[in-house]
Short mmCIF file of C-alpha atoms and ligand atoms in Angstrom, two decimals:
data_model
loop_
_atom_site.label_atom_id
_atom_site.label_comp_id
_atom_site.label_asym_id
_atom_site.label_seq_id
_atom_site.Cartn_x
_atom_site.Cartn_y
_atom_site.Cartn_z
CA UNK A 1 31.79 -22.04 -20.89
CA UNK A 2 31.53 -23.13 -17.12
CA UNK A 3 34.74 -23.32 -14.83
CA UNK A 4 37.18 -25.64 -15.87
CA UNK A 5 38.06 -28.30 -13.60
CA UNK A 6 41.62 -29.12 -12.83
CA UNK A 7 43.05 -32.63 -12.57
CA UNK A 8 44.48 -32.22 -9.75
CA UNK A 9 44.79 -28.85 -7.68
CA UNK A 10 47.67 -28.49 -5.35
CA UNK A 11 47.38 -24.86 -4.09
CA UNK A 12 43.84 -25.43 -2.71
CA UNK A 13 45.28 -27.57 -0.48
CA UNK A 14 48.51 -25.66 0.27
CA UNK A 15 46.60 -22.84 1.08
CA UNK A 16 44.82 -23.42 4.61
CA UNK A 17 48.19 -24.97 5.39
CA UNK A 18 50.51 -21.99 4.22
CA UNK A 19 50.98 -20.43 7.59
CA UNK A 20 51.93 -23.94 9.77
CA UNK A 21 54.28 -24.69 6.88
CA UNK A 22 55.67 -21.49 6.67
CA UNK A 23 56.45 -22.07 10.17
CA UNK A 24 57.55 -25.27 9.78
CA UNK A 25 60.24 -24.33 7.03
CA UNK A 26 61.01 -21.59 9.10
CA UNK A 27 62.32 -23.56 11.95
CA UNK A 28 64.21 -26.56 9.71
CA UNK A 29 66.04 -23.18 8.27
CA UNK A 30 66.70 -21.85 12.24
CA UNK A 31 68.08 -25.37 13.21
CA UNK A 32 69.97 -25.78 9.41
CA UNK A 33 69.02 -29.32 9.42
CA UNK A 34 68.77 -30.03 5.87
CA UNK A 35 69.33 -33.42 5.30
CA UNK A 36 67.47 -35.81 7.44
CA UNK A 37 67.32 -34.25 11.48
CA UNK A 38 64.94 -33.94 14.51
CA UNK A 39 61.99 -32.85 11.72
CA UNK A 40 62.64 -35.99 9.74
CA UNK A 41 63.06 -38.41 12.77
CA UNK A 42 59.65 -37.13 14.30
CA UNK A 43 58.38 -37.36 10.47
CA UNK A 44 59.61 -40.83 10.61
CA UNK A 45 57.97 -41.97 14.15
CA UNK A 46 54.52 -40.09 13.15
CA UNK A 47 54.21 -42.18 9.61
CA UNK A 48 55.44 -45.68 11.36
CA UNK A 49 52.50 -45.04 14.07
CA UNK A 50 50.29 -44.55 11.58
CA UNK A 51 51.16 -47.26 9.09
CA UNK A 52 51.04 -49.45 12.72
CA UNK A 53 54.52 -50.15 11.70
CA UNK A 54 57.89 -50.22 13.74
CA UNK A 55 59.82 -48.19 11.82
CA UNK A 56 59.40 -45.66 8.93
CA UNK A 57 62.41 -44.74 7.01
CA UNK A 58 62.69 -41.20 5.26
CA UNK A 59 64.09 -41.60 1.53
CA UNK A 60 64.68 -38.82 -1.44
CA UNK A 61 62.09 -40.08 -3.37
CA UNK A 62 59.62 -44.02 -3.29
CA UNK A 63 62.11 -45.04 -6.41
CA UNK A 64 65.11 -45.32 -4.09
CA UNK A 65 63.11 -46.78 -1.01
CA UNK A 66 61.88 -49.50 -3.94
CA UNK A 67 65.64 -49.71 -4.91
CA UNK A 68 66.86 -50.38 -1.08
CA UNK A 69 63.69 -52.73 -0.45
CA UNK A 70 65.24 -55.15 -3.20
CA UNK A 71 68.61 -54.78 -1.89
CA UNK A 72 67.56 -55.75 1.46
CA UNK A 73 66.20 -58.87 0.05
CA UNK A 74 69.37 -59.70 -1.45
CA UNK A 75 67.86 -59.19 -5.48
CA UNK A 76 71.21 -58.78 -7.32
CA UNK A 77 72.35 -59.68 -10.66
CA UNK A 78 70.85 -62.41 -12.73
CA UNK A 79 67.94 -62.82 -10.10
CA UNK A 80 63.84 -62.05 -11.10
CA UNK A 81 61.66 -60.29 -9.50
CA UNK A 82 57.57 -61.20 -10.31
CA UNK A 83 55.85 -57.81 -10.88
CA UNK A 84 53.33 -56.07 -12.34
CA UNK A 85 53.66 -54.85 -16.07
CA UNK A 86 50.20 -52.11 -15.46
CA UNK A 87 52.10 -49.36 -12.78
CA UNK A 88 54.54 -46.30 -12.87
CA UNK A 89 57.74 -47.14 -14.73
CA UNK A 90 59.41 -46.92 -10.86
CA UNK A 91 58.26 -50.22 -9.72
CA UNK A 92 60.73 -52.25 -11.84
CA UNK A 93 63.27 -49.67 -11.59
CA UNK A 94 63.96 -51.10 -7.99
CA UNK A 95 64.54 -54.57 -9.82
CA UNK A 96 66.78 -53.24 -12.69
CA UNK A 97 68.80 -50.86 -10.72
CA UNK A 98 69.84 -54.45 -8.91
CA UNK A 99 71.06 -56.19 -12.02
CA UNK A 100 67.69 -58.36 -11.26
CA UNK A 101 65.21 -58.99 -14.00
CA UNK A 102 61.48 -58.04 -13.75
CA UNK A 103 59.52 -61.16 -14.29
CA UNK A 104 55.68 -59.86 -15.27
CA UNK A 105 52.35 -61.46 -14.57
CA UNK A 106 49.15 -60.18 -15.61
CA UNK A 107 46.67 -58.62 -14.02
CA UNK A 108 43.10 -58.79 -12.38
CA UNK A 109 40.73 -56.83 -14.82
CA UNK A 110 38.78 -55.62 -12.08
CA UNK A 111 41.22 -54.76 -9.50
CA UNK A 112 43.83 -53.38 -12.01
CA UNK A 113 46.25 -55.12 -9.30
CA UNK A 114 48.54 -58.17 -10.04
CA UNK A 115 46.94 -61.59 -10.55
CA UNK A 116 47.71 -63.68 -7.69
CA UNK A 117 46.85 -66.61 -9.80
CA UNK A 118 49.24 -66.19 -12.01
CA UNK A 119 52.28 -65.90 -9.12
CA UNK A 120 52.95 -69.74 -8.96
CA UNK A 121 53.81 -70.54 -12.49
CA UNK A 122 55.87 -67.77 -13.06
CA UNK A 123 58.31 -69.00 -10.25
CA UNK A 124 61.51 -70.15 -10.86
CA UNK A 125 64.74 -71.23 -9.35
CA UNK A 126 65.78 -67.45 -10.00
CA UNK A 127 62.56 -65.86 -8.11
CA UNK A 128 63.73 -63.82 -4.84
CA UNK A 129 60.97 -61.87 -4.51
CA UNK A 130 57.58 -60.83 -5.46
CA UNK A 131 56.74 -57.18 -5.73
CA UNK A 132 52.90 -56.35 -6.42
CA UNK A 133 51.67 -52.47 -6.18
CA UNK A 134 48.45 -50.80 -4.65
CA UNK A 135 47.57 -49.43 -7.59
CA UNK A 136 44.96 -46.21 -7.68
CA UNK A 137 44.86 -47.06 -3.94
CA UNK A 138 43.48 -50.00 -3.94
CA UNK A 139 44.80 -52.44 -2.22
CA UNK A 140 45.80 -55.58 -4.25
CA UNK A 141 44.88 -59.31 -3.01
CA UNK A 142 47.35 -59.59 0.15
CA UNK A 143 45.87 -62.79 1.53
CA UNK A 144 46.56 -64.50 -1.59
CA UNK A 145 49.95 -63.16 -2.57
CA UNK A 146 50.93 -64.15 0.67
CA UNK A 147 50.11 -67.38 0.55
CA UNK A 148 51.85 -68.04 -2.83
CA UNK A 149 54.66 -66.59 -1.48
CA UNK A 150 54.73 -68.57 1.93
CA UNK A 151 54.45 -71.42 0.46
CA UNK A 152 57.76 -70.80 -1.84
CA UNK A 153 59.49 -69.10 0.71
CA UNK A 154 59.75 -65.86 -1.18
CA UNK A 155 59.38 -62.68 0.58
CA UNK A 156 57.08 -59.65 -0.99
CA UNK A 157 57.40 -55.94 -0.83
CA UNK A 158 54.55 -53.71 -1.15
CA UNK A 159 54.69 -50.61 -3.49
CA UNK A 160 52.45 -48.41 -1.56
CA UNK A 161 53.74 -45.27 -3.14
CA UNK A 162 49.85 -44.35 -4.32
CA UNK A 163 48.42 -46.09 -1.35
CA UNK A 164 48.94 -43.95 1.79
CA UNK A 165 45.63 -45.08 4.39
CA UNK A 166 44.34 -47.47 2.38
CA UNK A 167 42.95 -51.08 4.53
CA UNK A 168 43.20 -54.28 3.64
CA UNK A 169 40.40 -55.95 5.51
CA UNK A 170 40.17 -53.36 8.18
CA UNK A 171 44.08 -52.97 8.69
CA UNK A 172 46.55 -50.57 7.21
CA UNK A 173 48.52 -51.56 3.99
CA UNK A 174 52.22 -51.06 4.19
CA UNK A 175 52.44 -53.83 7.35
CA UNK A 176 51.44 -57.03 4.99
CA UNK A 177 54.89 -57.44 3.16
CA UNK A 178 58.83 -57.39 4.41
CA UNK A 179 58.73 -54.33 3.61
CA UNK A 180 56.49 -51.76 1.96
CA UNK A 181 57.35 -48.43 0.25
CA UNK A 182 55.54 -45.32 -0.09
CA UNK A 183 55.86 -42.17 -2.40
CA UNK A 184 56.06 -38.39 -1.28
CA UNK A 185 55.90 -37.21 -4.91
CA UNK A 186 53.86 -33.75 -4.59
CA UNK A 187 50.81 -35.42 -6.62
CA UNK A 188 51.03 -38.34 -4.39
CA UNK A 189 48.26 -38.60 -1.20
CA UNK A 190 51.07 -37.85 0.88
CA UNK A 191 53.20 -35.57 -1.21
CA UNK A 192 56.29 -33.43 0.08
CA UNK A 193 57.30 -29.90 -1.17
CA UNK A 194 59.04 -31.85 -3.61
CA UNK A 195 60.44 -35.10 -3.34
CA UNK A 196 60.52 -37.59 -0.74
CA UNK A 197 59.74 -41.74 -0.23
CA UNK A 198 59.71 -44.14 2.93
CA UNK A 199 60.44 -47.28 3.58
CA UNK A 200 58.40 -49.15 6.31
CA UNK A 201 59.37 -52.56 7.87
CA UNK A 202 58.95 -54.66 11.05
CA UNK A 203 61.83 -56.08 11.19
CA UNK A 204 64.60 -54.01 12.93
CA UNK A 205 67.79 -55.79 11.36
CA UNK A 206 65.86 -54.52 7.50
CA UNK A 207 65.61 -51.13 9.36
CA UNK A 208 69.12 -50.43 10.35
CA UNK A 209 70.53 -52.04 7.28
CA UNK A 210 68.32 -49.94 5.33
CA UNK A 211 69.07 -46.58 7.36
CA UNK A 212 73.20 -47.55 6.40
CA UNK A 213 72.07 -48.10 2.23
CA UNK A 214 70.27 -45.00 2.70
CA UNK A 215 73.34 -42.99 4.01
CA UNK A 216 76.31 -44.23 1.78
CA UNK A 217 76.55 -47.50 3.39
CA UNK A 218 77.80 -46.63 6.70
CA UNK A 219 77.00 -46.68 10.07
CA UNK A 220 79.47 -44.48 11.56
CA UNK A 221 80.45 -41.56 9.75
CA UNK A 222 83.35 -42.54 7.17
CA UNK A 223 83.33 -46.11 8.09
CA UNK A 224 81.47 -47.47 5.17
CA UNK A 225 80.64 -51.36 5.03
CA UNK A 226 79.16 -51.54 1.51
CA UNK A 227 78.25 -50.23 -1.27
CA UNK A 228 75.64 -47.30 -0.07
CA UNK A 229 73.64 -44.26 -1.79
CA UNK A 230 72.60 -41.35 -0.82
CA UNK A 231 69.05 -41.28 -0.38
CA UNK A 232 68.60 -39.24 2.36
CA UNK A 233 65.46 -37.21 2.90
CA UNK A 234 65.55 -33.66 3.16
CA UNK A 235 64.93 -32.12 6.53
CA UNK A 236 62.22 -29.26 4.62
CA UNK A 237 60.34 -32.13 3.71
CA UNK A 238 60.60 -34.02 6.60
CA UNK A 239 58.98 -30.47 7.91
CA UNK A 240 56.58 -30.13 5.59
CA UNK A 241 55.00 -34.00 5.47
CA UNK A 242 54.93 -33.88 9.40
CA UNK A 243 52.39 -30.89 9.00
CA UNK A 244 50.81 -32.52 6.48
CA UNK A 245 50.27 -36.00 7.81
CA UNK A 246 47.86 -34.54 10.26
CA UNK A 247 45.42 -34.03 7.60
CA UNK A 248 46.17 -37.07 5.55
CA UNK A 249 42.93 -39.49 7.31
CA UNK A 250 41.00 -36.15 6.63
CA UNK A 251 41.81 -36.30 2.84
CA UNK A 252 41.34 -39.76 2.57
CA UNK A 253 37.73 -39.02 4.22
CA UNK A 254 37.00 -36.37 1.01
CA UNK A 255 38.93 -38.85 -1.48
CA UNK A 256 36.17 -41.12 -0.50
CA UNK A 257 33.26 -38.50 -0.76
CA UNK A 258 34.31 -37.57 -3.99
CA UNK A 259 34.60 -41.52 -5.08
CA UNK A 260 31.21 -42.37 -3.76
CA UNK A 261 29.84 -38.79 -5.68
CA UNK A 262 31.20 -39.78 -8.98
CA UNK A 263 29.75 -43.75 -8.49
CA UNK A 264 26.09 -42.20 -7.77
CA UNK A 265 26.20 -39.56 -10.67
CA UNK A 266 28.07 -41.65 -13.17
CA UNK A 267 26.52 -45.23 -12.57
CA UNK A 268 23.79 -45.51 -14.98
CA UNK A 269 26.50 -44.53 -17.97
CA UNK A 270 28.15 -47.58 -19.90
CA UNK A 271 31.60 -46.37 -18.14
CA UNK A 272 33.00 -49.21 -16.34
CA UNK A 273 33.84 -47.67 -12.58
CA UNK A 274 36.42 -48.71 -10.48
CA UNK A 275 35.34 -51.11 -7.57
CA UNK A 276 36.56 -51.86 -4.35
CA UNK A 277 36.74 -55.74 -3.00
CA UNK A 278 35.07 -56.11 0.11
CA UNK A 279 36.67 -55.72 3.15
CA UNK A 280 38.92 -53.23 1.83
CA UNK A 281 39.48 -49.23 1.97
CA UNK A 282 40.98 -47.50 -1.21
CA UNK A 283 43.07 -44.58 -0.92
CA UNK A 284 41.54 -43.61 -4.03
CA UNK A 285 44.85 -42.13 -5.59
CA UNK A 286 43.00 -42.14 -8.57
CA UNK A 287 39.28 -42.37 -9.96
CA UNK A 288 40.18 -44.25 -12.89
CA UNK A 289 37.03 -45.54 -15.21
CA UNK A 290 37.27 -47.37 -18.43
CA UNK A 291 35.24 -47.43 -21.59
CA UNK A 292 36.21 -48.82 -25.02
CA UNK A 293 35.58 -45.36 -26.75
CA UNK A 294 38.27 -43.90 -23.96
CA UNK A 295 40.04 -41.71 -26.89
CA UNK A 296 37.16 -40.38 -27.96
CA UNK A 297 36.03 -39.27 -24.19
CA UNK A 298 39.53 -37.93 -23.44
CA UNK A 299 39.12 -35.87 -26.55
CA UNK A 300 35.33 -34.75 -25.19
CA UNK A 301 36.54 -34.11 -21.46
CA UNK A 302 39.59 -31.49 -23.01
CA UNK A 303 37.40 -29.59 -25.47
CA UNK A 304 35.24 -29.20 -22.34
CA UNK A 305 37.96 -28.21 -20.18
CA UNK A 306 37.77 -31.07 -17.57
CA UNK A 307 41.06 -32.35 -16.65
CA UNK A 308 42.06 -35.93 -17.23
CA UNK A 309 44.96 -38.31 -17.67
CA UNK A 310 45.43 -41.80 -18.50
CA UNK A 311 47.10 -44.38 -16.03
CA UNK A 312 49.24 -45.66 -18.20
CA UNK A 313 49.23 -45.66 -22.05
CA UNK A 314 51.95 -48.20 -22.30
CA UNK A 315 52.42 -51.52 -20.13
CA UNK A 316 55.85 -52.00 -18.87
CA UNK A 317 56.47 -55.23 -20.78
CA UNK A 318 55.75 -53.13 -24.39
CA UNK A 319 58.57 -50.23 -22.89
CA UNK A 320 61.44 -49.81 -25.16
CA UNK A 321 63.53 -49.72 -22.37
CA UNK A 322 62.31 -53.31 -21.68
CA UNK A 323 62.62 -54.51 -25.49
CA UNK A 324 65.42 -56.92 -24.31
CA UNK A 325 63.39 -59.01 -22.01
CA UNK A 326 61.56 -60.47 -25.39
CA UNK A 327 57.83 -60.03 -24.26
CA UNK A 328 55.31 -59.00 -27.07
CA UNK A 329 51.80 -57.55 -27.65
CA UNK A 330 49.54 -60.19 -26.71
CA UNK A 331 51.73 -61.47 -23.70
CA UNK A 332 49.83 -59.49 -20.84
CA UNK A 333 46.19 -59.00 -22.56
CA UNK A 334 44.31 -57.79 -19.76
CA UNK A 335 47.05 -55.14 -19.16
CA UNK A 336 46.81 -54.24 -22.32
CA UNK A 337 43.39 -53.86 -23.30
CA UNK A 338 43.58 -52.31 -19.59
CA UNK A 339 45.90 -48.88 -21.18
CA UNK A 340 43.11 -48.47 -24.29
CA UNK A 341 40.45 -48.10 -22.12
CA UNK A 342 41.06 -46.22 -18.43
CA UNK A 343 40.89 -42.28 -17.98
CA UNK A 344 41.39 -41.33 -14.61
CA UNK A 345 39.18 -38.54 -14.26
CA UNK A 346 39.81 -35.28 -11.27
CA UNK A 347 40.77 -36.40 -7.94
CA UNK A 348 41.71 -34.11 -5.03
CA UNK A 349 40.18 -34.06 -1.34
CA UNK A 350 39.52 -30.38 -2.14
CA UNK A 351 37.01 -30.99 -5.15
CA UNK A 352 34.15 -29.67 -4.56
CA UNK A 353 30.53 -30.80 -5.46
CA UNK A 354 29.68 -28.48 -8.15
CA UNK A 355 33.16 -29.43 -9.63
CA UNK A 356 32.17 -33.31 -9.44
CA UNK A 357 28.76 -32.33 -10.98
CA UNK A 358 30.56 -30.81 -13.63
CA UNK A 359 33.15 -33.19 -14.46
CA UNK A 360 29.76 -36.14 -14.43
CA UNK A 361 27.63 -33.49 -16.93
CA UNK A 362 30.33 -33.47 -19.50
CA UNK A 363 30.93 -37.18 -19.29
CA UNK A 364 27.59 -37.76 -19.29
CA UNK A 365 27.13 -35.50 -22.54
CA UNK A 366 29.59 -37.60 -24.18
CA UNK A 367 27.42 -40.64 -23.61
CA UNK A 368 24.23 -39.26 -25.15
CA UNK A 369 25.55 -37.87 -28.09
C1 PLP B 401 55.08 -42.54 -7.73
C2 PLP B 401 55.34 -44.01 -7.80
C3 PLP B 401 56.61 -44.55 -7.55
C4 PLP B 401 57.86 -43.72 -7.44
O1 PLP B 401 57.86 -42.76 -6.49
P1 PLP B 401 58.79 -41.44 -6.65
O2 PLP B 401 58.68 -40.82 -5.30
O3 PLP B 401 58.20 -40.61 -7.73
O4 PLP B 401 60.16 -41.90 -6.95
C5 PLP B 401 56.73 -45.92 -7.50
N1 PLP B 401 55.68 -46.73 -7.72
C6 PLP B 401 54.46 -46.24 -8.00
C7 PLP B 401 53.35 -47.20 -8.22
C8 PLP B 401 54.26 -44.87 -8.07
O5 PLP B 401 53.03 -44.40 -8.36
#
């Protein structure tokens, strides 16, 4: 049997960058600045410039920059939150962990993203925020959000945590909402050494109120002013993401190669692929296509050793852990019929062209069986 091809492959791209991050590590041990430091503060200015954002926060992981992003908007107990029910568990985390209760809408069936559409009559008096997610990479309808949300005052947040580099209509995501929040999980575009988030903001009275939630709610050092957390990021990682923001446009580059590969060698298959709206550069976080028979193909793609995973099985609003918030099969169909049918196939800057060839023979095998 030929080569299998892994889902994902993080040593081929730790390797060319072993030496500068051994180096790297090496000096955040010399200095002993493990938590937060000069690493994580040039971390921090590099990933605001190139976000074209004021400020960049460093966070312990994107789940506690979500969780401060709804505390800065003042989401607390007995408020809702309008979110997306198709997206990582984390995403209404940030509203629970706030007494707040995620209010879903469903989603675009092309897009994968949150239905704008759907935003205005799912207000209420309760509604503080809106929090819609980039999902794959691709960014979700910003223009439109925005405007339902200017016109009931409501402030959004972007979850950007798969979304590193991606443009909405030629500028970078992470600007559009009060805030935005990105991810540093190792399988992430951006991924740390292990775990690590940002929060990114224009508005420098969210920044410093964010920087004192971040570090036990205090400005100066056992003077606390409210209830804080520590969500510090660690100076290794702060290291380690510095060295590898350098190459992060250069992945994005190959992300796109390898998108644009699969779309030529896959297209005349019945496989749905994922499209971007014009204007608009995905981070591609994901190549995620759907097909009805999606079981079936998963089945096909591990007998033939191709690696694959589906984004996600389960809708939030069908979660046990959301059982109490009464929603039901049938509520969010789109969403729904969304987690029969995608398979995100192998994604990493580093694949290769025989690998894409490969994973596109077995998939198109499957097809003319
Ligand atoms: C990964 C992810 C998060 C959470 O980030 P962590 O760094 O793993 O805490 C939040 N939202 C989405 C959409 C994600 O993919």
């Amino acid at each position: 049997m030929p080569e299998p091809v892994p889902y994902l492959d993080l040593k081929a791209q730790l390797k060319p960058l072993r030496a500068e991050l051994d180096d790297a590590i090496a000096r955040t041990l010399d200095n002993c600045s493990f938590c937060l430091g000069p690493d994580v503060v040039q971390f921090e200015k590099d990933f605001a410039k190139f976000c074209g954002a004021e400020y960049a926060l460093g966070f312990n992981s994107g789940t506690s920059a979500l969780h401060v992003a709804m505390l800065l908007l003042g989401v607390g107990p007995g408020d809702e939150v309008i979110t997306t029910p198709y997206t990582f568990i984390a995403t209404s985390w940030a509203i629970s962990y706030c007494g707040a209760k995620p209010v879903y809408v469903d989603i675009d069936a092309a897009t994968f993203n949150l239905d704008p559409k759907l935003i205005e009559r799912a207000i209420t008096p309760k509604t503080k925020a809106v929090l819609p997610v980039h999902l794959y990479g691709q960014p979700f309808d910003v223009d439109a959000v925005a405007a339902v949300c200017k016109k009931h005052n409501l402030p959004f947040v972007e979850d950007a945590a798969q979304a590193h580099g991606a443009k909405y209509q030629g500028k970078s995501i992470g600007t559009f909402g009060a805030v935005s929040c990105f991810s540093f999980y190792p399988a992430k575009n951006l991924g740390a050494c292990g775990e690590g988030g940002a929060l990114v903001t224009n508005d420098a009275a969210l920044a410093a109120r964010a920087k004192s939630l971040r570090e036990h709610g205090s400005t100066v050092r056992y003077h606390h002013d409210e209830i804080g957390y520590n969500y510090r990021l660690e100076g290794i990682q702060g290291a380690v993401l510095g060295v590898k923001l350098k190459h992060l446009e250069k992945w994005t580059r190959e992300r796109q190669r390898v998108a644009a590969r699969y779309a030529e060698l896959l297209a005349d298959t019945p496989l749905q692929l994922p499209t971007v709206t014009a204007g608009n550069e995905s981070a591609w976080h994901l190549y995620t296509v759907r097909s009805p028979r999606r079981d079936e193909l998963k089945k096909h793609l591990d007998a033939n050793g191709i690696g694959n995973a589906v984004h996600y099985p389960m809708p939030l609003h069908l979660q046990k852990v959301y059982a109490h918030l009464g929603y039901k099969p049938g509520d969010f169909p789109v969403a729904e019929q969304a987690s029969r049918e995608v398979l995100s196939l192998p994604m990493f800057p580093e694949l290769t062209d025989a690998q894409i060839q490969r994973v596109a023979e077995v998939v198109r095998n499957f097809f003319r069986k």
